[in-house]
Amino acid sequence: MHVIDSHTGGEPTRVILDGGPDLGSGPLSERAHMLATDHKPFYQSVMLEPRGQTAMVGALLVEPVDPECVTGVIYFDSEAVLGMCGHGTIGLAVTLAHLGRIDIGTHKIETPVGIIEVCLSDLNTVTITNVESRRTRRAATVVVEGLGAVTGDVAYGGNWFYIIDPSPIAIEVGNIRALTDAAIAIRSATIAQGVCGDAGQHIDHVVFQEPSAEENIHSRNFVLCPDDAYDRSPCGTGSSARLACLAADERLKPGQEIVQKSVIGSPYRISYQPGPNGGVVPKITGQAHVTAESTLFFLESDPFKAGIAHPSTNQSLS
């Protein structure tokens, strides 16, 4: 299997160029569901140790339905097939440029949740225009063992988020373990207590937000992903959901750009325009760098051919 690895603000992406399962030629949403329900051993073997790592997101290239798109892509981590991935799309655009498949300029990429526009301004810097994002529930409270009552907003940015602002724990590198444990407990509480998307979708990401003390930096965040790893980047779909909340509360004007940093300090520049259906159309600018080009082997004699599984509390797309 031929793959190219990159990282976006420290968050790794593995683009799968060939060797994936045959998912047919239907809508990408159907192909993503097929990957989630019929091919979990495949995507776990690619993402799990010893070939991958917990924080990594895979990007399986597929033929797009829309001929204007340079490629179709289905994203996944070791626990779930994702509707969309912001850092992964930035990493994918840089990877396609590395391969000579796209050049500086604007291109379209098809995902299971819709068509994403990417603008490559140099070989490492990408602005994505995400699908329309929206807040669906304000100030939803769950009771969490050890934390008590926690209140957050439910919002969609290509995945489903529960956003707590301000964070109950300081967003600092030294608190990553505590932030992770708290976010896992909160996500479990949202599922158990029926705090969900507008069609009953489970919360798959939890976001902690806090203002930044740094000049010209609007805020910092900590994002828990479906595989229970934290996002090293500020999370593109999470930032999109966050923009929807800021817009709904009239805390950010259309076109006003702010800088948001992750828990490890990597930045995104983010802004929005009003969407046609009452939400917002986010723009996310970040940088990615290619780190490796390699061939993965899946030998029958390898006792860990399927990867090394770890217990998880998450629910998959299936």
XYZ file of C-alpha atoms in Angstrom:
318
model
C 0.000 0.000 0.000
C 1.515 3.323 -1.146
C 1.054 6.144 1.373
C 2.301 9.672 1.975
C 2.384 11.096 5.490
C 2.196 14.740 6.469
C 1.346 16.809 9.506
C -0.830 19.897 9.817
C 0.220 21.927 12.837
C 1.594 18.715 14.339
C -1.489 16.566 13.593
C -0.593 13.682 11.238
C -2.419 12.675 8.063
C -1.764 9.513 6.047
C -2.931 9.744 2.420
C -3.591 6.301 0.906
C -2.802 6.437 -2.791
C -3.555 2.800 -3.624
C -4.298 -0.531 -1.985
C -7.629 0.360 -0.376
C -10.857 -1.668 -0.634
C -13.198 -1.427 -3.613
C -16.094 0.760 -2.446
C -17.822 1.084 -5.802
C -18.746 4.351 -7.488
C -21.801 5.555 -5.575
C -22.166 8.779 -3.567
C -19.263 9.330 -1.190
C -21.636 9.210 1.788
C -22.591 5.662 0.787
C -18.971 4.678 0.210
C -18.028 6.087 3.617
C -20.797 4.049 5.256
C -19.544 0.949 3.450
C -16.012 1.607 4.720
C -17.337 2.055 8.252
C -19.509 -1.045 8.297
C -17.626 -3.528 6.085
C -13.959 -2.574 6.270
C -13.096 -1.613 9.830
C -10.212 -4.159 9.960
C -8.693 -2.421 6.914
C -8.660 1.102 8.284
C -7.607 -0.008 11.752
C -4.653 -1.942 10.341
C -3.489 1.249 8.611
C -3.985 3.562 11.596
C -3.052 1.445 14.613
C 0.435 0.729 15.873
C 2.870 -0.537 14.672
C 2.202 1.147 11.284
C 0.352 4.188 12.534
C -0.312 6.093 15.718
C -3.319 7.081 17.756
C -3.457 10.703 16.603
C -3.195 9.896 12.898
C -6.048 10.397 10.423
C -6.219 8.409 7.195
C -7.307 9.893 3.879
C -8.424 7.253 1.376
C -8.408 8.668 -2.153
C -11.415 7.621 -4.249
C -12.898 8.677 -7.572
C -15.119 11.745 -7.125
C -18.694 11.831 -8.369
C -18.371 15.493 -9.356
C -15.967 15.783 -12.324
C -14.917 19.274 -11.222
C -13.215 17.794 -8.148
C -9.546 16.821 -8.317
C -10.238 13.816 -6.081
C -12.686 12.286 -3.674
C -11.555 11.405 -0.173
C -12.882 9.489 2.820
C -11.314 10.254 6.199
C -11.007 7.952 9.190
C -9.051 7.434 12.380
C -8.494 4.173 14.229
C -11.994 4.258 15.715
C -14.348 5.841 13.219
C -14.971 6.929 9.658
C -15.275 10.722 9.677
C -17.603 12.944 7.706
C -14.909 15.528 7.122
C -11.440 16.422 8.432
C -10.077 19.949 8.248
C -6.445 19.270 9.092
C -6.590 16.228 6.821
C -7.826 18.334 3.901
C -4.987 20.810 4.412
C -2.545 17.887 4.545
C -4.151 16.289 1.476
C -3.822 19.488 -0.573
C -0.124 19.790 0.321
C 0.357 16.102 -0.512
C -1.336 16.469 -3.910
C 0.942 19.438 -4.641
C 3.953 17.365 -3.565
C 2.878 14.729 -6.093
C 2.407 17.320 -8.827
C -1.333 16.612 -9.096
C -2.358 20.186 -8.247
C -0.606 23.544 -8.435
C -0.862 26.858 -6.622
C -4.462 28.035 -6.874
C -7.995 26.926 -6.021
C -9.287 23.366 -6.346
C -12.293 21.281 -5.274
C -12.193 18.068 -3.222
C -15.246 15.861 -2.701
C -15.933 14.456 0.792
C -18.842 12.436 2.218
C -20.407 15.638 3.608
C -19.957 17.777 0.516
C -17.492 19.546 -1.752
C -14.656 21.431 -0.074
C -12.752 24.229 -1.788
C -9.012 24.378 -1.126
C -6.790 27.318 -2.029
C -3.079 26.520 -2.089
C -1.212 29.811 -1.677
C 2.227 28.179 -1.460
C 3.475 24.608 -1.185
C 2.660 24.479 2.542
C -0.160 26.973 3.154
C -3.781 26.063 2.442
C -7.120 27.776 3.009
C -10.135 25.481 3.045
C -13.711 26.633 2.584
C -15.657 24.092 4.608
C -19.250 22.900 4.374
C -21.869 25.091 5.998
C -21.592 24.787 9.772
C -24.195 25.486 12.409
C -24.976 25.501 16.102
C -27.927 23.263 16.841
C -28.197 23.577 20.619
C -27.032 26.286 23.000
C -26.082 25.726 26.648
C -26.842 22.021 26.871
C -25.958 20.653 30.300
C -24.785 17.151 31.178
C -23.854 15.735 34.569
C -20.406 14.159 34.617
C -19.023 12.030 37.407
C -16.170 13.861 39.055
C -16.930 17.131 37.252
C -20.565 17.788 38.139
C -22.748 19.799 35.763
C -21.000 20.774 32.524
C -22.589 23.121 29.989
C -21.661 23.386 26.333
C -22.975 24.070 22.849
C -23.717 21.380 20.267
C -22.485 22.368 16.815
C -21.734 20.809 13.442
C -18.662 21.580 11.368
C -18.448 18.423 9.263
C -18.424 16.327 12.464
C -20.449 16.744 15.673
C -18.974 18.776 18.527
C -19.768 19.597 22.127
C -17.996 22.892 22.860
C -17.318 24.024 26.428
C -16.325 27.673 26.836
C -14.596 28.485 29.091
C -12.678 25.290 29.722
C -12.926 23.872 33.265
C -9.205 23.018 33.050
C -6.447 25.377 31.872
C -5.468 24.571 28.278
C -1.791 23.898 28.812
C 0.527 21.128 27.647
C 1.013 20.013 31.244
C -2.743 19.393 31.530
C -3.163 17.226 28.404
C -3.847 14.050 30.409
C -6.399 15.775 32.639
C -8.047 17.464 29.645
C -8.222 14.146 27.791
C -9.773 12.282 30.736
C -12.325 15.045 31.295
C -13.264 15.198 27.604
C -13.718 11.409 27.388
C -16.020 11.496 30.422
C -17.994 14.418 28.978
C -18.445 12.735 25.612
C -19.695 9.572 27.313
C -22.145 11.710 29.301
C -23.496 13.419 26.156
C -24.189 10.017 24.600
C -25.760 8.575 27.756
C -27.880 11.672 28.424
C -29.120 12.261 24.888
C -27.190 15.418 24.045
C -26.677 14.849 20.336
C -26.929 16.163 16.803
C -30.239 17.306 15.352
C -30.942 13.857 13.888
C -29.696 11.943 16.918
C -26.039 11.746 15.852
C -23.626 11.006 18.681
C -21.134 13.658 19.710
C -17.790 12.449 18.366
C -15.553 15.395 19.354
C -15.338 17.452 22.552
C -13.797 20.930 22.513
C -12.525 23.023 25.416
C -12.051 26.741 24.636
C -10.411 29.570 26.531
C -9.280 33.121 25.707
C -5.602 33.580 24.911
C -3.331 35.918 26.835
C -1.080 36.235 23.775
C -1.317 39.417 21.735
C -3.220 38.955 18.454
C -4.258 35.403 19.401
C -7.996 35.166 19.988
C -8.229 31.837 21.795
C -6.780 28.403 22.485
C -8.526 25.075 22.279
C -8.191 21.439 23.223
C -10.031 18.950 20.994
C -10.715 15.299 21.769
C -11.051 13.134 18.642
C -13.060 9.897 18.228
C -10.007 7.721 18.931
C -9.550 9.405 22.349
C -6.424 11.230 21.145
C -6.179 15.012 21.293
C -5.851 17.073 18.136
C -2.399 18.614 17.848
C -3.824 21.188 15.443
C -6.684 23.552 16.364
C -9.025 21.142 14.456
C -10.504 22.408 11.193
C -14.007 21.000 11.648
C -13.916 21.993 15.336
C -12.911 25.525 14.396
C -15.801 25.542 11.912
C -18.246 24.515 14.631
C -16.712 27.133 16.909
C -17.236 29.830 14.265
C -20.897 28.844 14.081
C -21.207 29.422 17.828
C -19.359 32.760 17.723
C -21.603 33.910 14.886
C -24.788 32.784 16.624
C -23.779 34.747 19.743
C -22.787 37.788 17.618
C -19.263 37.622 19.025
C -17.583 37.651 15.598
C -18.574 39.541 12.474
C -18.652 38.003 8.979
C -15.226 38.269 7.352
C -13.483 39.119 10.618
C -10.404 36.886 10.865
C -9.051 35.619 14.164
C -6.194 33.324 15.103
C -6.896 30.251 17.188
C -4.141 28.068 18.621
C -4.165 24.447 19.716
C -3.034 23.149 23.087
C 0.497 22.718 21.662
C 0.473 26.203 20.118
C -0.071 25.544 16.401
C -2.287 28.212 14.779
C -5.166 28.452 12.319
C -6.496 31.693 10.871
C -10.265 31.385 10.812
C -13.228 33.445 9.577
C -16.691 32.927 8.134
C -19.373 34.256 5.817
C -23.113 33.747 6.334
C -24.327 30.467 4.868
C -27.347 30.007 2.585
C -29.200 27.880 5.162
C -28.764 30.038 8.252
C -25.358 28.705 9.310
C -21.865 29.894 8.441
C -19.396 29.019 5.684
C -16.015 28.770 7.428
C -12.580 29.529 6.023
C -9.632 27.861 7.759
C -5.998 28.613 6.901
C -3.175 26.404 8.139
C 0.131 24.878 7.134
C 1.076 21.267 6.428
C 4.389 19.563 5.690
C 5.062 16.212 4.038
C 7.038 13.920 6.353
C 7.311 10.549 4.583
C 6.516 8.545 1.473
C 6.416 4.819 2.029
C 4.998 1.402 1.208
C 3.063 -0.460 3.901
C 3.246 -4.249 4.019
C 0.586 -6.579 5.454
C 2.379 -9.917 5.653
C 0.437 -13.008 6.694
C 3.353 -14.012 8.924
C 3.104 -10.732 10.885
C 1.395 -11.392 14.256
C 0.325 -7.719 14.330
C -0.819 -7.512 10.719
C -4.186 -6.165 11.920
C -2.586 -3.612 14.248
C -2.461 -3.383 18.006
C -5.910 -2.553 19.324
C -6.432 -0.522 22.485
C -9.671 -0.229 24.477
C -11.793 2.750 23.489
C -15.002 4.370 24.704
C -15.937 5.779 21.331
C -18.796 4.970 18.989
C -17.992 4.475 15.285
C -19.917 5.875 12.300
C -21.473 2.445 11.857
